[in-house]
PDB file of C-alpha atoms in Angstrom:
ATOM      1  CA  UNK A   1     229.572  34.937-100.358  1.00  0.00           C
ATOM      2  CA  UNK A   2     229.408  33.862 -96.606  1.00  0.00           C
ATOM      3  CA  UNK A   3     232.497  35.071 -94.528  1.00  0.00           C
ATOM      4  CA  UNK A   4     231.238  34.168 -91.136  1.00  0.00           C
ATOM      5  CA  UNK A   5     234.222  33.058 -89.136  1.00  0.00           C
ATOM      6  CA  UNK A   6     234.917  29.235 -88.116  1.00  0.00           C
ATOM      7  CA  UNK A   7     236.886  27.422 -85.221  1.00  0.00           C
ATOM      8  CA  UNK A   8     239.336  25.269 -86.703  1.00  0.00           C
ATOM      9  CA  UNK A   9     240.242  22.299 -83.973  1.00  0.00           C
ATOM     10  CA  UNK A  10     242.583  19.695 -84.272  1.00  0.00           C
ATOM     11  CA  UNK A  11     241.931  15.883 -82.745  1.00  0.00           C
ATOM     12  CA  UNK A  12     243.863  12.785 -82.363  1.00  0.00           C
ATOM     13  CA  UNK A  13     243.159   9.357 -81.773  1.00  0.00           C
ATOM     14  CA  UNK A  14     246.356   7.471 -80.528  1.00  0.00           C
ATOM     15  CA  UNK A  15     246.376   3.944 -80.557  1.00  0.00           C
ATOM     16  CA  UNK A  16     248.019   1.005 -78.436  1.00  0.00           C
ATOM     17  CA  UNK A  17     247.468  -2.153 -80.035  1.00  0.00           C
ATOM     18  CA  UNK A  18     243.200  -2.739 -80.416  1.00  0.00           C
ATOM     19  CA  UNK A  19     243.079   0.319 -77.733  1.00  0.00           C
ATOM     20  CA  UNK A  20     242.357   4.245 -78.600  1.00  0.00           C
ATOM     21  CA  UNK A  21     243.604   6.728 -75.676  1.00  0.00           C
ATOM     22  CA  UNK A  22     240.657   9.020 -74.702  1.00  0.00           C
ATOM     23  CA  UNK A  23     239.479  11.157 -72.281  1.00  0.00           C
ATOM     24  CA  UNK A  24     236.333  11.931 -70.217  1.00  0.00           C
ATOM     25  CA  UNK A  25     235.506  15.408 -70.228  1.00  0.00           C
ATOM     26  CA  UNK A  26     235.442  17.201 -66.807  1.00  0.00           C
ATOM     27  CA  UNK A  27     231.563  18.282 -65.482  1.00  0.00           C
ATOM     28  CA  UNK A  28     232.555  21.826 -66.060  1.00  0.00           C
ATOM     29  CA  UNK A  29     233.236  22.382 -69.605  1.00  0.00           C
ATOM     30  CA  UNK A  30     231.064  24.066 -71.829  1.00  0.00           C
ATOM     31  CA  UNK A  31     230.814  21.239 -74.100  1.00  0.00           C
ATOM     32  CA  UNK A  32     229.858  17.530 -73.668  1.00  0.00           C
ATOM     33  CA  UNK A  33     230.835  17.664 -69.767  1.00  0.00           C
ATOM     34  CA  UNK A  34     231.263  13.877 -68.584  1.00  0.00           C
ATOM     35  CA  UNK A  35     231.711  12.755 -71.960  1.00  0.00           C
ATOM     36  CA  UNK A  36     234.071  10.466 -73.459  1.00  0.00           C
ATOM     37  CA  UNK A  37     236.457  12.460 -76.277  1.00  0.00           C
ATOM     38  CA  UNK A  38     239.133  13.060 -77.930  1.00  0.00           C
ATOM     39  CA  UNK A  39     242.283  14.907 -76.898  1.00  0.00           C
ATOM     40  CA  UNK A  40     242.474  18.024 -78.926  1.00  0.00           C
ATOM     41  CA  UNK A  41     241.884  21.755 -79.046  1.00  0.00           C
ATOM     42  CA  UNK A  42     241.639  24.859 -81.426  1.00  0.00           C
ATOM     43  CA  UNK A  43     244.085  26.446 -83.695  1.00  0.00           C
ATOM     44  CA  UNK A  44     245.703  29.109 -82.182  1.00  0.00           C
ATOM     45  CA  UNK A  45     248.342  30.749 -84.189  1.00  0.00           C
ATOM     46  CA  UNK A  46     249.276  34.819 -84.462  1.00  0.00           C
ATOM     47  CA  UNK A  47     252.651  34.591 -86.771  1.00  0.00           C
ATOM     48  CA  UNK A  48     252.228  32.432 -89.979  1.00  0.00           C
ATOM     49  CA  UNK A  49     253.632  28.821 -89.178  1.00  0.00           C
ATOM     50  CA  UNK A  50     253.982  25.881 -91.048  1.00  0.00           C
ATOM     51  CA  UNK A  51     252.814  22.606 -90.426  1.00  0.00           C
ATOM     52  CA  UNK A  52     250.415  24.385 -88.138  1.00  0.00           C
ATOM     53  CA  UNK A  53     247.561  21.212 -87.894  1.00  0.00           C
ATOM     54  CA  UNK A  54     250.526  18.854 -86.843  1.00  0.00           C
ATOM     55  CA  UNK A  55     251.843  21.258 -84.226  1.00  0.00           C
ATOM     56  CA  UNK A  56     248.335  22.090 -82.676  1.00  0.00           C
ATOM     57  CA  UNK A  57     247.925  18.128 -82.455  1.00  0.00           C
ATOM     58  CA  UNK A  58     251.215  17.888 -80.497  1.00  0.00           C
ATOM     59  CA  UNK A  59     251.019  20.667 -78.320  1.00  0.00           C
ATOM     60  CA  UNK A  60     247.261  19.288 -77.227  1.00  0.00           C
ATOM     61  CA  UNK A  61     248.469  15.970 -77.055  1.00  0.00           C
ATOM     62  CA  UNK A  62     251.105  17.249 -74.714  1.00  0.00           C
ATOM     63  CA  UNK A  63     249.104  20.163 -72.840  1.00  0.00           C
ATOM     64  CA  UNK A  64     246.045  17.243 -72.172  1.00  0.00           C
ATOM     65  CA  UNK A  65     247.455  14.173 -71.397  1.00  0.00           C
ATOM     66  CA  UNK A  66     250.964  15.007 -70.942  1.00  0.00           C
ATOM     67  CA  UNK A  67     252.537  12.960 -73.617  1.00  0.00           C
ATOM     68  CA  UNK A  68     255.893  13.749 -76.392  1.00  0.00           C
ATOM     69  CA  UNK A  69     254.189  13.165 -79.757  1.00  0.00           C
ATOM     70  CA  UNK A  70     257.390  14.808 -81.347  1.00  0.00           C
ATOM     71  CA  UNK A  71     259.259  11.811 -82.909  1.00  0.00           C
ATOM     72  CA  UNK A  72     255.757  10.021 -83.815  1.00  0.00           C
ATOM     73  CA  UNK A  73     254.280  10.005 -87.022  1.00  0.00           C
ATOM     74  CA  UNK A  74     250.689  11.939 -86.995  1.00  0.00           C
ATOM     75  CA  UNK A  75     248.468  10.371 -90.029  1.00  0.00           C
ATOM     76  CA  UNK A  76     245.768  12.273 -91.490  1.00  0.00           C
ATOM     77  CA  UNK A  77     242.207  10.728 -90.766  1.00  0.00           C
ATOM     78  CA  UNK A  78     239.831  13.414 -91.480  1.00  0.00           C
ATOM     79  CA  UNK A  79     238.224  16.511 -91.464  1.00  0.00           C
ATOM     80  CA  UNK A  80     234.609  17.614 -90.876  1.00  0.00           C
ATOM     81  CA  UNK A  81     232.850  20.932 -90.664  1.00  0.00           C
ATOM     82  CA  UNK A  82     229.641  21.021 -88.487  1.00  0.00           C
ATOM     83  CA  UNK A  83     227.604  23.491 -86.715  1.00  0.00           C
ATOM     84  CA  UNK A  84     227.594  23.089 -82.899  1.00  0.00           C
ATOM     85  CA  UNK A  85     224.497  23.006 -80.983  1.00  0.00           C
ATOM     86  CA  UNK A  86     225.501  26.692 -79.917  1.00  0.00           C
ATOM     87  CA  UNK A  87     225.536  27.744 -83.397  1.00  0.00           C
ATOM     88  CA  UNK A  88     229.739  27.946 -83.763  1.00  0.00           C
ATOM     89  CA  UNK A  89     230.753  26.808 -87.231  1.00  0.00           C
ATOM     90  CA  UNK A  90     233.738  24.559 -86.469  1.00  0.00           C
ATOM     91  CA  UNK A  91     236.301  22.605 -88.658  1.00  0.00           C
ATOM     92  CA  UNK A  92     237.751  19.337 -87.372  1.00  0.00           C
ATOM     93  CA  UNK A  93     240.682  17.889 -88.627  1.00  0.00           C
ATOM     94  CA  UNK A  94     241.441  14.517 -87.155  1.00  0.00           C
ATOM     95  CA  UNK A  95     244.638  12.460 -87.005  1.00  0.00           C
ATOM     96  CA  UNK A  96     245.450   9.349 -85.667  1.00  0.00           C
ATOM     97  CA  UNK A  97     249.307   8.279 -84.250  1.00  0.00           C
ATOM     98  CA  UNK A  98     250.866   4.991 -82.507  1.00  0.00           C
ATOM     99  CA  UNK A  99     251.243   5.569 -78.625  1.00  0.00           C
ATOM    100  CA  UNK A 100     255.067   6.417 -77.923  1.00  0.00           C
ATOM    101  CA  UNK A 101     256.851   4.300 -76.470  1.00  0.00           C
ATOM    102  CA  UNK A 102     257.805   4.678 -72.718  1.00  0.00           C
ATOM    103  CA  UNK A 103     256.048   7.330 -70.887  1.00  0.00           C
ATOM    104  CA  UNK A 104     251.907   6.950 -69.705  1.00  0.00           C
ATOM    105  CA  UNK A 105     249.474   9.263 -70.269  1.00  0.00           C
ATOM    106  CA  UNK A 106     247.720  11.118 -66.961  1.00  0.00           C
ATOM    107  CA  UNK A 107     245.322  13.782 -66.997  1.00  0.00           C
ATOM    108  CA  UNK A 108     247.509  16.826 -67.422  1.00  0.00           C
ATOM    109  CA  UNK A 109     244.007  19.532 -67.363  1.00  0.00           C
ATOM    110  CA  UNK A 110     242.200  18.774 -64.633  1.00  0.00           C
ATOM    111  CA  UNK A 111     240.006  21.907 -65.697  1.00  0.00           C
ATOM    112  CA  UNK A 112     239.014  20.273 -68.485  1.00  0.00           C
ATOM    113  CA  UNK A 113     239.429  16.476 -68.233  1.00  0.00           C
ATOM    114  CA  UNK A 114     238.247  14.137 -65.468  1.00  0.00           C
ATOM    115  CA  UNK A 115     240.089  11.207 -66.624  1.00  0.00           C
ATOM    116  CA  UNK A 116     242.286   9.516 -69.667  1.00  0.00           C
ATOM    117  CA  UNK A 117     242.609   5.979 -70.686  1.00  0.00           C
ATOM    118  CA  UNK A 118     242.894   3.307 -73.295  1.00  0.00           C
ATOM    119  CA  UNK A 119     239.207   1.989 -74.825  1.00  0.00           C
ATOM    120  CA  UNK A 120     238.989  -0.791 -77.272  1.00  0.00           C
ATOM    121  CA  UNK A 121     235.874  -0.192 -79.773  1.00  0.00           C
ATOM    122  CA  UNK A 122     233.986  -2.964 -77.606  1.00  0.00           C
ATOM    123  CA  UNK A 123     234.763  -1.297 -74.256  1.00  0.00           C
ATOM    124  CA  UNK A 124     233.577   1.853 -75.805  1.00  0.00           C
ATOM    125  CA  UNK A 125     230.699   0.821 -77.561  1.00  0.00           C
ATOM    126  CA  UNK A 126     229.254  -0.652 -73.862  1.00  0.00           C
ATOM    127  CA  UNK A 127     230.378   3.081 -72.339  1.00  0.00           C
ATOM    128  CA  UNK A 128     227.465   5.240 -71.839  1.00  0.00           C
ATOM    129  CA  UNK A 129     229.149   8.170 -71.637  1.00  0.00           C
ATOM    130  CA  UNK A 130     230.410   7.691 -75.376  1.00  0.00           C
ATOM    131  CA  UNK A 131     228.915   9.919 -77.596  1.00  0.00           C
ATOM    132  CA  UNK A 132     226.635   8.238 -80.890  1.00  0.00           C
ATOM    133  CA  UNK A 133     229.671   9.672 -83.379  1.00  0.00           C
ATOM    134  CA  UNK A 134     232.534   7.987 -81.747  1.00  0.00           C
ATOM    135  CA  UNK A 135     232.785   4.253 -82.280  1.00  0.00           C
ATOM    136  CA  UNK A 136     232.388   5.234 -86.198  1.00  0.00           C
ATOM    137  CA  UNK A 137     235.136   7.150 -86.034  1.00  0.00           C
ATOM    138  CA  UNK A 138     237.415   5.112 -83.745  1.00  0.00           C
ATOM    139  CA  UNK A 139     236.403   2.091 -86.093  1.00  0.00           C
ATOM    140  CA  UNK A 140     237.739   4.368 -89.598  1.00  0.00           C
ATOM    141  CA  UNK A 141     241.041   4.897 -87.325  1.00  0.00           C
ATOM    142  CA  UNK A 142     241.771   1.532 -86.477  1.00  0.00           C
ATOM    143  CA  UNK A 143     241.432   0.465 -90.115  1.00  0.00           C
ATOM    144  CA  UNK A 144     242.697   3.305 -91.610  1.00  0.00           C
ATOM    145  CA  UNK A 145     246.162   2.473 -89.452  1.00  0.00           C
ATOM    146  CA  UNK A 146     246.386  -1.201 -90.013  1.00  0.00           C
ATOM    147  CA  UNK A 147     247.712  -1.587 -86.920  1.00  0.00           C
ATOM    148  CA  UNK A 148     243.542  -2.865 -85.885  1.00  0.00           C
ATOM    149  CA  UNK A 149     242.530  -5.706 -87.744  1.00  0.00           C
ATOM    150  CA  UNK A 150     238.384  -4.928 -87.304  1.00  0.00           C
ATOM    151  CA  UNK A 151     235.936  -6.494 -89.786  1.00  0.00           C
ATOM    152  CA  UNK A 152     233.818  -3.254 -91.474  1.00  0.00           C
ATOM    153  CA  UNK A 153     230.706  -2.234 -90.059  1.00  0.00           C
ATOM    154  CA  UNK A 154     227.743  -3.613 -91.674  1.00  0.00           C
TER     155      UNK A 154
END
């Protein structure tokens, strides 16, 4: 049986009416510098903890952009396991949320994001920093919320 270890990371794709809040990544990450991403991070618990995919997605949320996602519904999306180009087995879990109301989201890790904003699909899809995986993704969101009316993609 294979008992290589994984990362387990934990994404989330918050949405303002037909907008998703992103980020770009800053040039000196390790992965996908410049990039347009998700806010998100790894799984980093010592004492067992309940709930611990819904916390990691809140503290990111909060740690990255600077935003309370404590009174707002997170909503399962998905989950993925993949091999990075580095060889790093990684689980993904992804979860979408409305944007809370009131305060704006800034970059609040400048050592790991060079900016944060709202992208609609469209606006995204023209992006070239937008990676190939991430208008699929953003288009299962918006549907998967029905907050997005989008027509599937052919």
């Amino acid at each position: 049986m294979d008992r290589e270890p994984y990362a387990v990371t934990v994404c989330v794709l918050i949405h303002r009416g037909d907008s998703f809040l992103l980020v770009v990544r800053a040039p000196g990450v390790g992965y996908a510098p410049n990039m347009i991403g998700m806010i998100g991070g790894h799984v980093d618990v010592t004492d067992p903890e309940g709930d611990v995919l819904e916390a990691t997605a809140r503290k990111e949320v909060a740690e990255e952009v600077g935003l309370d996602l404590s009174e707002v519904p997170l909503t399962y999306l998905e989950s993925e396991f993949f091999i990075t180009n580095r060889g790093e087995r990684q689980i993904t879990v992804t979860f979408s949320a409305p944007a809370p109301a009131g305060d704006e989201p800034y970059v609040n890790a400048p050592d790991e994001l060079a900016e944060v904003g709202w992208w609609t699909l469209n606006d995204l899809e023209a992006d070239g920093r937008c990676p190939p995986w991430l208008p699929a993704l953003i288009r299962r969101a918006a549907l998967a919320s029905g907050a997005i009316k989008l027509s599937p993609a052919p």
